[in-house]
């Protein structure tokens, strides 16, 4: 059942054949059903083709507590709408001109335009039993919950209200994104005496048009609660809307710089460069009018309209103290609105010990002001999936408390991320040391050791943190306030303020610190083979030795490299950090023929649980698989119960791909090229977080941040030069 590929074509229990849930008590709007009461409070229609009917089981990935275990339902095969790569169209044009204005002055200008269009299919819209938050452009709109009154034509319970899960299979799903980018640069450059100068104006504008197809229009959808049948609602032409939002970002910038050489040191003249820059940044994100009114079901807005002026300057000085030793000094000053002027220095040195050995090193400080979108009023709204609600779900993350439903253990809710007026700039320190070694004229080795530490890195707050720390920061969690929907603990006591989750607020924040240490390795080999042509080989490799992340100042800092950070320390956000990434390539040129080959390697990533903020587990345990008595926390993800049997190391495995190519230049002005990537058709390693997560394309099974879905593929090109 790994990779989300099951023996049955299971996709979803929600289809065009509805399931109905009886209200627990009149007026409560609580339609939670569990395995103990589902016989009296749940009815599932099976008015579909026999081939579409399935019986729920844990082999489908359903939790053991699911009300569909052992129940016959009409399956919706979501894999029909899965695609690794959507339909795409690209176009671009660029032009450049240089004009001589005099002996020492010339003008230049360039312009470019590019458009990309991407279309993706997705499943048709659904409705469920939970209250769904809807957004206006500036606030939370009226929520919607499907409630069928007594006597409703679809309500199967004659003496109680019900809710319903239903998929409008006749509607179109999917998205389309069109990106346009225009860039214009015009400037002058020249020299006066020993000074070279240049000044230019840049204008860059990017626009994005996002369209969501077949979204549910709330004024029509609300007719369901007024007595309209599901069949009539599905047939209503006003039910679905294609929603289009428009976004724009632009930069208008003027810069100028001058440079010269002066004086004389043991290694030559000193070099000086000075420059200044003024830019205006703008961003405007405008939702569809119906979406801004709050009339679209289950779709969020992003509303931002802001601009700012930024001023900066820099200075660089090169000092060749000796013929084999030189140093570089640099500094940059930046002024952002509302932030005090900041200066960061940098110093570098290079010592050529001999013809075959050189040493180099740098030390610098960094400064990064919060991005415009992080400080502009407004912000992004979004929906969070598969949230574990600790107030409505037991610690095992699967069992709902009394009065809750299994959906509370994998909840979808609204999220908002907005401006934080208390943000301060990120600051960093970096140190690097490199060795260049060339023992022969054909062989080079480069080693660059680095250490980078950031303080106060700006990051979006974590929904896990917000829910775990709800008592400490209650304003970041919004719930249904109706006491009738509060749940009870194992002792039957009511849990205060435990209504269904509606929204989690995730403001931008300054993290504690991030530290990274490692080495970049470059090895090159060249060999003239005489009448047999020439051979060139290169190895590029990155080895990360240390990575730590402290979400808040004072939190523990541990080496988490080679892991999924969010599993290794359960208090941190997910981030996959393989220790090794390497590429080895080689080419052999023989007359008009050229052959090349490459090997790409991405290292493994551990999925073991080791820490939870201050707590260190004596015995690390796997995030996935069957729960064990020895687990330090009884909240292992059991949605892939056989994971440890298939992957005893509890890791995303390493991935190695082989590519080969051939180029022929024996015909004048014509170049023919054949490339075969992933020659051995090596499948991307399995990531259970993707293979079991309903928020991503079904059947994916791979981590797109580390790997790709391409199997063996061929590319044949021909180029003719006039």
XYZ file of C-alpha atoms in Angstrom:
722
model
C 0.000 0.000 0.000
C 3.060 2.295 -0.013
C 3.108 5.455 -2.101
C -0.639 5.753 -1.627
C -1.165 3.020 -4.257
C -3.675 0.550 -2.933
C -5.080 -2.743 -4.185
C -8.395 -0.938 -4.709
C -8.722 2.339 -6.648
C -9.623 4.179 -3.455
C -9.605 7.958 -3.675
C -12.178 9.488 -1.331
C -15.240 8.542 0.719
C -16.874 11.785 -0.464
C -18.547 11.389 -3.850
C -21.765 12.247 -5.689
C -23.506 9.708 -3.454
C -23.911 11.548 -0.123
C -23.488 10.487 3.486
C -25.857 11.990 6.072
C -25.132 12.665 9.746
C -27.851 13.160 12.375
C -27.670 16.151 14.759
C -26.702 15.036 18.277
C -29.396 17.193 19.900
C -31.776 19.833 18.522
C -30.092 23.156 17.847
C -26.562 22.060 18.713
C -25.259 22.046 15.106
C -23.145 19.097 16.269
C -23.138 16.296 13.705
C -20.178 14.354 15.099
C -20.517 10.599 14.610
C -18.265 7.854 15.953
C -18.148 4.086 15.677
C -20.305 3.581 18.773
C -23.292 5.570 17.474
C -22.908 5.505 13.695
C -25.590 2.815 13.302
C -28.274 5.245 14.458
C -26.774 8.548 13.337
C -25.231 7.951 9.915
C -26.676 6.916 6.559
C -24.570 6.458 3.429
C -26.139 6.299 -0.036
C -24.791 3.718 -2.470
C -26.676 4.797 -5.583
C -23.653 4.359 -7.836
C -22.291 1.743 -10.195
C -21.351 -1.517 -8.433
C -17.758 -1.085 -9.625
C -17.608 2.196 -7.694
C -18.758 0.636 -4.421
C -16.054 -0.151 -1.873
C -15.980 -1.376 1.714
C -13.828 0.792 3.966
C -10.716 -0.723 5.533
C -7.435 0.326 7.123
C -5.691 -1.040 4.002
C -7.040 2.047 2.230
C -5.258 4.288 4.712
C -8.399 4.952 6.766
C -7.724 5.177 10.529
C -9.107 2.367 12.658
C -11.545 4.861 14.228
C -13.085 5.833 10.872
C -16.842 5.425 10.566
C -16.267 4.034 7.070
C -14.445 0.921 8.315
C -16.666 -1.996 7.271
C -19.172 0.368 5.594
C -20.024 0.214 1.890
C -19.668 3.592 0.212
C -19.407 5.069 -3.276
C -15.752 5.751 -3.967
C -14.562 8.834 -5.832
C -11.417 7.928 -7.772
C -9.357 11.088 -7.229
C -6.421 9.703 -9.227
C -8.234 10.669 -12.441
C -7.303 14.275 -11.763
C -3.719 13.656 -10.654
C -0.904 15.005 -12.778
C 2.766 15.388 -11.993
C 3.186 18.188 -14.529
C 0.397 20.468 -15.728
C -0.103 21.937 -19.174
C 2.331 24.785 -19.810
C 3.070 27.479 -22.385
C 6.062 29.835 -22.311
C 7.127 32.788 -24.443
C 9.802 35.437 -24.067
C 11.545 38.171 -26.028
C 14.566 40.341 -25.212
C 16.445 43.125 -26.963
C 19.533 45.205 -26.121
C 21.227 48.180 -27.713
C 24.417 50.184 -27.075
C 24.910 53.693 -28.494
C 28.192 55.584 -28.547
C 27.698 59.218 -27.534
C 31.307 60.330 -27.619
C 34.860 59.136 -27.147
C 34.357 58.368 -23.454
C 30.590 57.969 -23.090
C 27.981 55.517 -24.306
C 24.336 54.791 -23.622
C 22.746 51.396 -23.275
C 19.221 50.088 -23.056
C 17.574 46.715 -22.859
C 14.024 45.458 -22.647
C 12.543 42.055 -22.045
C 9.156 40.430 -21.692
C 8.216 36.898 -20.641
C 4.920 35.071 -20.158
C 4.263 31.675 -18.614
C 0.940 29.879 -18.425
C 0.308 26.817 -16.278
C -2.908 24.825 -15.981
C -3.615 22.039 -13.490
C -6.550 19.723 -13.025
C -7.977 18.939 -9.594
C -10.958 17.271 -7.977
C -14.438 18.863 -8.044
C -15.602 20.805 -4.983
C -17.101 19.145 -1.918
C -19.109 20.112 1.153
C -18.872 18.484 4.584
C -20.440 18.527 8.016
C -18.057 20.994 9.653
C -18.478 24.728 9.874
C -16.317 26.264 7.144
C -14.789 29.687 7.580
C -15.185 32.034 4.634
C -13.178 35.173 4.086
C -13.951 38.680 2.952
C -11.092 40.873 1.777
C -10.534 42.231 5.280
C -12.116 39.830 7.752
C -13.797 36.508 8.348
C -17.144 36.287 6.571
C -20.279 34.348 7.492
C -19.357 30.672 7.953
C -21.271 27.924 6.187
C -22.403 24.593 7.565
C -24.623 22.268 5.570
C -27.761 21.722 7.676
C -30.794 19.921 6.264
C -33.898 20.707 8.241
C -36.635 18.252 9.171
C -38.626 17.640 6.000
C -35.772 18.574 3.659
C -36.106 16.413 0.503
C -32.690 14.836 1.113
C -32.815 14.490 4.916
C -33.254 10.768 5.728
C -34.029 11.410 9.418
C -37.741 12.235 9.897
C -37.366 13.669 13.405
C -33.973 15.415 13.385
C -31.841 17.756 11.348
C -28.857 16.346 9.482
C -25.695 17.405 7.706
C -24.151 15.926 4.605
C -20.864 15.206 2.849
C -21.188 15.482 -0.916
C -19.048 16.041 -3.994
C -20.415 18.063 -6.932
C -18.951 15.715 -9.518
C -20.493 17.663 -12.416
C -18.351 20.741 -11.693
C -14.950 21.510 -13.134
C -11.956 21.627 -10.826
C -8.475 22.948 -11.433
C -6.451 26.127 -11.624
C -4.722 28.313 -14.178
C -1.884 30.748 -13.496
C -0.564 33.338 -15.951
C 2.641 35.180 -15.085
C 3.842 38.235 -17.032
C 7.165 39.924 -16.444
C 8.392 43.115 -18.115
C 11.833 44.621 -17.566
C 13.371 47.821 -18.938
C 16.860 49.185 -18.214
C 18.409 52.387 -19.582
C 21.653 54.001 -18.561
C 24.922 55.776 -19.315
C 28.508 54.747 -18.712
C 31.887 56.249 -19.396
C 35.114 57.419 -17.846
C 36.678 60.679 -16.717
C 40.409 60.558 -16.128
C 41.115 57.462 -14.037
C 37.491 57.095 -12.953
C 34.969 54.737 -14.587
C 31.332 55.554 -13.936
C 27.925 54.092 -14.676
C 24.351 55.071 -13.876
C 21.085 53.389 -14.851
C 17.355 53.313 -14.250
C 15.554 49.979 -13.923
C 11.846 49.260 -14.029
C 10.662 45.729 -13.414
C 7.020 44.719 -13.185
C 5.602 41.265 -12.560
C 1.913 40.384 -12.671
C 0.140 37.168 -11.856
C -3.386 36.134 -12.731
C -4.718 33.170 -10.734
C -7.953 31.450 -11.711
C -9.721 28.747 -9.707
C -12.354 26.858 -11.698
C -15.669 25.595 -10.385
C -15.665 27.231 -6.947
C -18.933 27.129 -5.014
C -20.890 30.403 -4.941
C -22.223 30.866 -1.419
C -25.461 32.744 -2.206
C -26.479 29.706 -4.269
C -24.971 27.095 -1.955
C -26.920 28.484 1.002
C -30.131 27.460 -0.796
C -29.338 23.919 0.371
C -30.158 24.932 3.952
C -33.391 26.556 2.756
C -34.810 23.351 1.267
C -33.244 23.021 -2.185
C -32.320 19.411 -2.976
C -28.763 18.326 -3.773
C -29.847 17.342 -7.268
C -31.433 20.745 -7.947
C -28.459 22.538 -6.421
C -26.011 20.591 -8.600
C -28.001 21.524 -11.692
C -28.179 25.245 -10.812
C -25.938 27.104 -13.310
C -25.142 29.782 -10.710
C -23.617 27.303 -8.244
C -20.111 27.375 -9.725
C -17.906 30.420 -10.306
C -14.507 30.738 -11.915
C -12.621 33.027 -9.525
C -9.775 35.201 -10.825
C -7.423 37.236 -8.642
C -4.752 39.656 -9.856
C -1.419 40.393 -8.233
C 1.317 42.891 -9.094
C 4.792 43.717 -7.834
C 7.162 46.328 -9.225
C 10.523 47.964 -8.589
C 11.637 51.362 -9.874
C 15.322 51.824 -9.166
C 18.106 54.288 -9.857
C 21.705 53.380 -9.143
C 25.115 54.875 -9.783
C 28.653 53.705 -9.158
C 32.187 54.905 -9.781
C 35.467 52.985 -9.628
C 39.144 53.777 -9.948
C 42.646 52.546 -9.263
C 45.084 54.575 -7.232
C 48.326 54.349 -5.288
C 50.753 51.467 -5.393
C 51.304 48.549 -3.019
C 53.621 45.540 -3.248
C 51.158 43.686 -5.473
C 49.958 46.607 -7.587
C 47.502 49.473 -7.542
C 44.657 49.656 -5.075
C 41.091 49.551 -6.377
C 38.151 51.562 -5.080
C 34.452 51.375 -5.944
C 31.635 53.468 -4.474
C 27.945 53.272 -5.302
C 24.469 54.358 -4.282
C 20.956 53.129 -4.960
C 17.420 54.394 -4.470
C 14.456 52.166 -5.190
C 10.705 52.184 -4.773
C 9.070 48.827 -4.092
C 5.357 48.279 -4.717
C 3.092 45.313 -4.245
C -0.634 44.996 -4.788
C -2.636 41.798 -4.494
C -6.306 42.090 -5.438
C -8.791 39.224 -5.013
C -11.763 38.505 -7.271
C -14.733 40.746 -6.433
C -16.940 37.810 -5.361
C -14.125 36.434 -3.226
C -13.539 39.836 -1.608
C -17.250 40.023 -0.697
C -17.024 36.644 1.051
C -19.251 34.908 -1.515
C -16.903 32.039 -2.412
C -16.946 28.848 -0.341
C -13.653 27.605 1.062
C -11.258 29.940 -0.774
C -8.961 32.445 0.872
C -7.913 35.966 -0.075
C -4.529 37.582 -0.190
C -4.952 41.332 0.141
C -1.902 43.586 0.196
C -1.396 47.117 -1.085
C 1.819 48.806 -0.069
C 4.968 50.572 -1.161
C 8.186 51.846 0.369
C 11.356 53.714 -0.593
C 14.735 52.204 0.240
C 18.105 53.957 0.118
C 21.493 52.246 0.220
C 25.152 52.780 -0.519
C 28.300 50.681 -0.668
C 32.069 50.962 -0.755
C 34.677 48.377 -1.785
C 38.467 48.581 -1.463
C 40.968 46.123 -2.943
C 44.457 46.147 -1.404
C 47.129 43.918 -3.064
C 49.663 44.186 -0.256
C 51.979 41.660 -1.943
C 52.089 39.947 -5.308
C 50.772 36.791 -3.640
C 48.618 38.328 -0.912
C 45.657 40.656 -1.206
C 42.709 41.739 0.900
C 39.303 43.155 0.107
C 37.280 45.420 2.376
C 33.631 46.276 1.794
C 30.734 47.889 3.590
C 27.094 48.538 2.868
C 24.623 50.917 4.449
C 20.827 50.561 4.124
C 17.936 52.772 5.220
C 14.423 51.338 5.355
C 11.333 53.228 6.562
C 10.889 52.834 10.304
C 14.240 51.051 10.743
C 17.392 52.763 11.866
C 20.209 53.058 9.357
C 22.273 49.887 9.299
C 25.882 49.266 8.257
C 27.376 45.824 7.586
C 31.072 45.173 6.864
C 32.861 42.412 4.973
C 36.547 41.528 4.726
C 38.249 38.919 2.567
C 41.793 37.734 1.953
C 43.623 35.512 -0.546
C 47.152 34.158 -0.194
C 48.761 32.340 -3.096
C 51.268 30.180 -1.252
C 52.735 28.731 -4.437
C 51.733 28.038 -8.002
C 49.705 25.032 -6.823
C 48.244 26.201 -3.499
C 46.096 29.198 -2.574
C 44.222 30.027 0.619
C 41.233 32.333 0.869
C 38.851 33.430 3.580
C 36.050 35.892 4.288
C 34.254 37.307 7.280
C 31.087 39.318 6.994
C 27.978 40.515 8.709
C 24.564 40.522 7.116
C 21.405 42.570 7.406
C 17.977 41.831 5.953
C 14.980 44.005 6.601
C 11.538 42.356 6.703
C 10.066 42.022 3.220
C 7.421 44.474 2.096
C 4.702 41.804 2.316
C 5.661 41.138 5.943
C 5.185 44.702 7.137
C 2.350 45.922 4.893
C -1.138 45.845 6.460
C -3.283 43.049 5.117
C -1.717 39.719 4.436
C -2.303 36.221 3.215
C -5.270 34.070 4.099
C -5.042 30.340 3.503
C -6.421 26.981 4.546
C -4.521 24.575 6.740
C -4.972 20.842 6.284
C -4.532 17.779 8.456
C -4.304 19.748 11.704
C -4.257 17.803 14.938
C -6.530 19.616 17.406
C -5.298 18.685 20.912
C -8.486 19.944 22.579
C -10.840 17.799 20.504
C -8.623 14.786 19.782
C -6.796 12.377 22.092
C -2.993 12.327 22.352
C -2.781 9.399 19.921
C -3.848 11.876 17.198
C -6.473 9.441 15.912
C -9.216 9.115 18.537
C -11.743 11.974 18.810
C -12.919 12.978 22.268
C -16.555 12.620 23.237
C -18.541 15.118 21.160
C -15.859 15.432 18.457
C -15.341 13.653 15.165
C -12.401 11.967 13.452
C -12.032 15.106 11.323
C -10.793 16.912 14.438
C -7.695 14.696 14.294
C -6.946 15.785 10.713
C -8.752 19.104 10.571
C -8.982 21.624 7.763
C -9.224 25.193 9.022
C -8.558 28.735 7.934
C -5.217 30.398 8.505
C -4.065 33.978 8.287
C -0.587 35.407 8.169
C -0.281 39.126 8.432
C 2.007 42.029 9.152
C 3.808 42.149 12.466
C 4.734 45.711 13.508
C 7.230 44.346 16.039
C 9.432 42.619 13.451
C 13.091 43.550 13.541
C 15.667 42.976 10.779
C 17.471 39.668 10.503
C 21.177 39.825 11.240
C 23.864 37.315 10.408
C 27.548 36.507 10.696
C 29.374 34.392 8.153
C 32.851 32.945 8.079
C 34.445 30.948 5.270
C 37.856 29.449 4.617
C 38.925 27.916 1.333
C 41.824 25.930 -0.059
C 42.619 25.792 -3.784
C 45.014 22.983 -4.637
C 46.354 22.325 -8.148
C 49.061 19.632 -7.923
C 49.270 19.465 -11.737
C 48.125 21.553 -14.672
C 45.277 19.086 -15.254
C 43.951 18.587 -11.751
C 42.259 21.114 -9.389
C 40.697 20.718 -5.958
C 38.692 23.393 -4.158
C 37.486 23.129 -0.557
C 35.371 25.888 0.972
C 34.455 25.538 4.633
C 31.680 27.805 5.866
C 29.802 28.796 8.978
C 26.707 30.993 8.831
C 24.633 32.112 11.786
C 21.417 34.112 11.554
C 19.695 35.825 14.441
C 16.046 36.831 14.294
C 15.275 35.226 10.933
C 11.766 36.235 9.848
C 9.462 33.225 9.484
C 5.757 32.544 9.446
C 4.421 31.242 12.742
C 3.688 27.533 13.067
C 0.123 26.257 13.354
C 1.417 23.445 15.585
C 2.890 26.029 17.961
C -0.327 28.045 17.977
C -2.472 25.021 18.885
C -0.036 23.660 21.452
C 0.342 27.075 23.125
C -3.330 28.077 22.869
C -3.625 28.780 26.594
C -0.606 31.095 26.450
C -1.639 32.933 23.243
C -5.402 32.344 22.933
C -5.860 35.103 20.379
C -4.058 33.043 17.738
C -6.735 30.306 17.762
C -10.359 30.998 16.795
C -13.049 28.424 17.664
C -16.815 28.031 17.435
C -17.918 29.679 20.713
C -21.145 27.622 21.060
C -20.851 25.663 24.401
C -23.115 22.987 22.929
C -20.195 21.951 20.723
C -17.613 21.689 23.510
C -16.182 18.221 24.072
C -15.524 16.101 27.165
C -12.329 14.475 28.376
C -11.898 10.802 29.292
C -13.459 11.474 32.730
C -16.544 13.073 31.221
C -15.581 16.619 32.188
C -16.368 19.434 29.768
C -13.256 21.026 28.215
C -13.745 24.779 28.217
C -13.523 26.649 24.892
C -13.161 23.419 22.925
C -15.501 24.220 20.040
C -14.623 23.194 16.467
C -11.539 24.894 15.118
C -12.287 27.777 12.719
C -9.043 29.673 12.194
C -5.401 29.795 13.257
C -3.556 33.110 13.111
C 0.085 32.839 12.086
C 1.710 36.267 12.219
C 5.255 36.713 10.993
C 7.804 36.469 13.784
C 11.523 36.677 14.432
C 12.941 33.231 15.137
C 15.680 32.654 17.663
C 18.610 31.540 15.523
C 19.764 29.358 12.635
C 23.310 28.049 12.302
C 24.757 26.090 9.373
C 28.244 24.625 8.949
C 29.629 22.577 6.103
C 31.992 22.366 3.156
C 31.615 22.773 -0.606
C 33.885 20.561 -2.682
C 34.901 21.132 -6.298
C 37.246 18.779 -8.146
C 38.158 19.218 -11.828
C 40.270 17.009 -14.094
C 41.331 17.796 -17.667
C 43.345 15.539 -19.961
C 44.481 15.968 -23.545
C 44.365 12.522 -25.145
C 46.118 13.543 -28.334
C 44.581 11.901 -31.371
C 41.905 10.499 -29.077
C 40.556 13.945 -28.224
C 40.169 15.344 -24.721
C 38.577 14.358 -21.440
C 37.012 16.703 -18.864
C 35.560 15.620 -15.540
C 34.122 17.582 -12.624
C 32.815 16.742 -9.173
C 30.626 19.231 -7.321
C 29.601 18.206 -3.845
C 28.054 19.841 -0.799
C 28.440 18.363 2.679
C 26.445 19.840 5.545
C 28.066 19.073 8.879
C 25.816 21.036 11.238
C 22.376 22.622 11.221
C 20.517 23.980 14.228
C 17.284 25.911 14.539
C 15.963 27.626 17.658
C 12.379 28.701 17.067
C 12.606 31.170 19.940
C 15.509 32.857 21.674
C 16.821 30.588 24.410
C 15.489 27.339 22.906
C 17.920 24.384 22.700
C 20.238 24.321 19.679
C 20.959 20.807 18.410
C 22.569 19.376 15.305
C 19.640 18.260 13.117
C 21.430 17.704 9.823
C 20.467 14.557 7.923
C 16.913 14.648 9.311
C 13.476 16.052 8.770
C 13.895 18.864 11.290
C 10.208 18.827 12.271
C 10.413 15.150 13.220
C 13.874 15.166 14.823
C 12.586 17.963 17.074
C 8.804 17.836 17.156
C 8.543 21.476 18.225
C 10.042 22.751 14.944
C 8.615 23.141 11.430
C 9.338 20.472 8.828
C 12.466 20.901 6.732
C 14.354 18.141 4.918
C 18.139 18.314 5.252
C 20.187 15.592 3.512
C 23.820 15.641 4.571
C 25.229 15.076 1.061
C 24.344 16.396 -2.391
C 26.757 15.615 -5.230
C 27.076 15.717 -9.007
C 29.833 13.968 -10.979
C 30.017 14.753 -14.698
C 32.453 13.793 -17.433
C 32.724 14.559 -21.153
C 34.919 13.077 -23.884
C 35.371 15.111 -27.065
C 36.704 13.257 -30.111
C 36.699 15.265 -33.328
C 33.106 16.033 -34.240
C 31.771 13.721 -31.551
C 31.247 14.474 -27.878
C 30.027 12.029 -25.239
C 28.991 12.972 -21.722
C 27.742 11.232 -18.599
C 26.644 12.422 -15.168
C 25.760 10.966 -11.788
C 23.546 12.919 -9.362
C 23.261 11.913 -5.730
C 20.953 13.133 -2.952
C 21.567 11.680 0.500
C 19.041 10.046 2.846
C 16.878 11.888 5.380
C 16.067 10.349 8.764
C 12.450 10.384 9.974
C 13.276 9.442 13.565
C 11.834 11.398 16.498
C 14.635 12.508 18.864
C 13.527 15.642 20.755
C 10.549 17.762 21.676
C 11.886 21.206 22.563
C 13.638 20.699 25.948
C 12.936 16.946 26.085
C 15.475 14.430 24.746
C 14.145 10.934 24.088
C 16.340 8.172 25.517
C 15.256 5.933 22.655
C 14.478 7.655 19.328
C 11.470 6.219 17.509
C 10.058 6.424 13.998
C 7.462 9.021 13.054
C 5.611 6.378 10.983
C 4.629 2.736 11.370
C 2.921 0.717 14.073
C 2.809 2.283 17.515
C 5.155 0.623 20.015
C 5.012 0.533 23.821
C 8.585 1.868 23.872
C 7.627 5.039 21.981
C 8.399 8.078 24.118
C 5.249 9.774 22.785
C 2.113 7.847 21.892
C 1.328 10.002 18.863
C 3.145 8.136 16.101
C 1.558 8.570 12.655
C 0.036 5.139 12.007
C -1.449 5.948 8.596
C 1.348 3.824 7.059
C 1.340 0.891 9.510
C 3.835 -1.213 7.543
C 6.345 1.602 7.074
C 9.050 0.234 9.373
C 8.736 -3.220 7.826
C 9.560 -1.787 4.409
C 11.961 0.908 5.668
C 13.670 -0.385 8.828
C 16.075 2.583 8.854
C 13.074 4.954 9.095
C 14.369 7.317 6.462
C 13.760 8.695 3.016
C 16.336 6.747 1.071
C 19.187 8.214 -0.947
C 18.616 8.792 -4.656
C 21.177 8.284 -7.433
C 20.486 9.044 -11.105
C 22.606 8.427 -14.197
C 22.446 10.583 -17.316
C 24.199 10.213 -20.686
C 24.413 12.345 -23.815
C 25.906 12.640 -27.278
C 26.636 15.697 -29.451
C 27.539 15.682 -33.167
C 29.000 18.730 -34.965
C 30.146 17.123 -38.243
C 27.766 19.173 -40.407
C 28.675 22.812 -40.916
C 26.655 25.213 -38.733
C 24.551 22.320 -37.385
C 24.679 20.848 -33.877
C 22.743 17.694 -33.032
C 22.338 16.665 -29.405
C 20.766 13.671 -27.654
C 20.420 13.536 -23.857
C 18.957 10.752 -21.736
C 18.244 11.677 -18.138
C 17.721 9.080 -15.420
C 18.952 6.351 -17.739
C 18.234 3.557 -15.256
C 14.708 4.861 -14.574
C 15.399 5.145 -10.845
C 12.207 6.069 -9.002
C 12.226 8.930 -6.525
C 12.421 7.667 -2.914
C 9.183 7.271 -1.008
C 8.200 9.984 1.470
C 5.269 8.849 3.664
C 4.310 12.460 4.464
C 3.462 12.950 0.795
C 2.123 9.482 0.101
C -0.479 9.770 2.870
C -1.274 13.492 2.928
C -4.633 14.289 1.353
C -3.582 17.877 0.653
C -1.271 16.833 -2.178
C -1.788 15.014 -5.431
C -2.813 11.413 -4.750
C -0.318 8.708 -5.684
C 2.568 11.173 -5.583
C 4.686 9.537 -2.921
C 7.820 11.629 -3.486
C 9.127 14.801 -1.869
C 9.200 17.489 -4.530
C 11.633 19.596 -2.490
C 14.314 16.892 -2.810
C 13.311 14.792 -5.797
C 11.279 14.893 -9.006
C 8.776 12.572 -10.710
C 10.748 12.145 -13.940
C 11.619 8.622 -14.911
C 13.821 7.934 -17.901
C 13.327 10.684 -20.455
C 14.922 11.681 -23.731
C 15.708 15.065 -25.217
C 16.745 15.520 -28.851
C 17.705 19.003 -30.078
C 19.050 20.485 -33.285
C 20.593 23.962 -33.628
C 21.573 25.639 -36.870
C 23.615 28.871 -36.878
C 23.305 31.225 -39.838
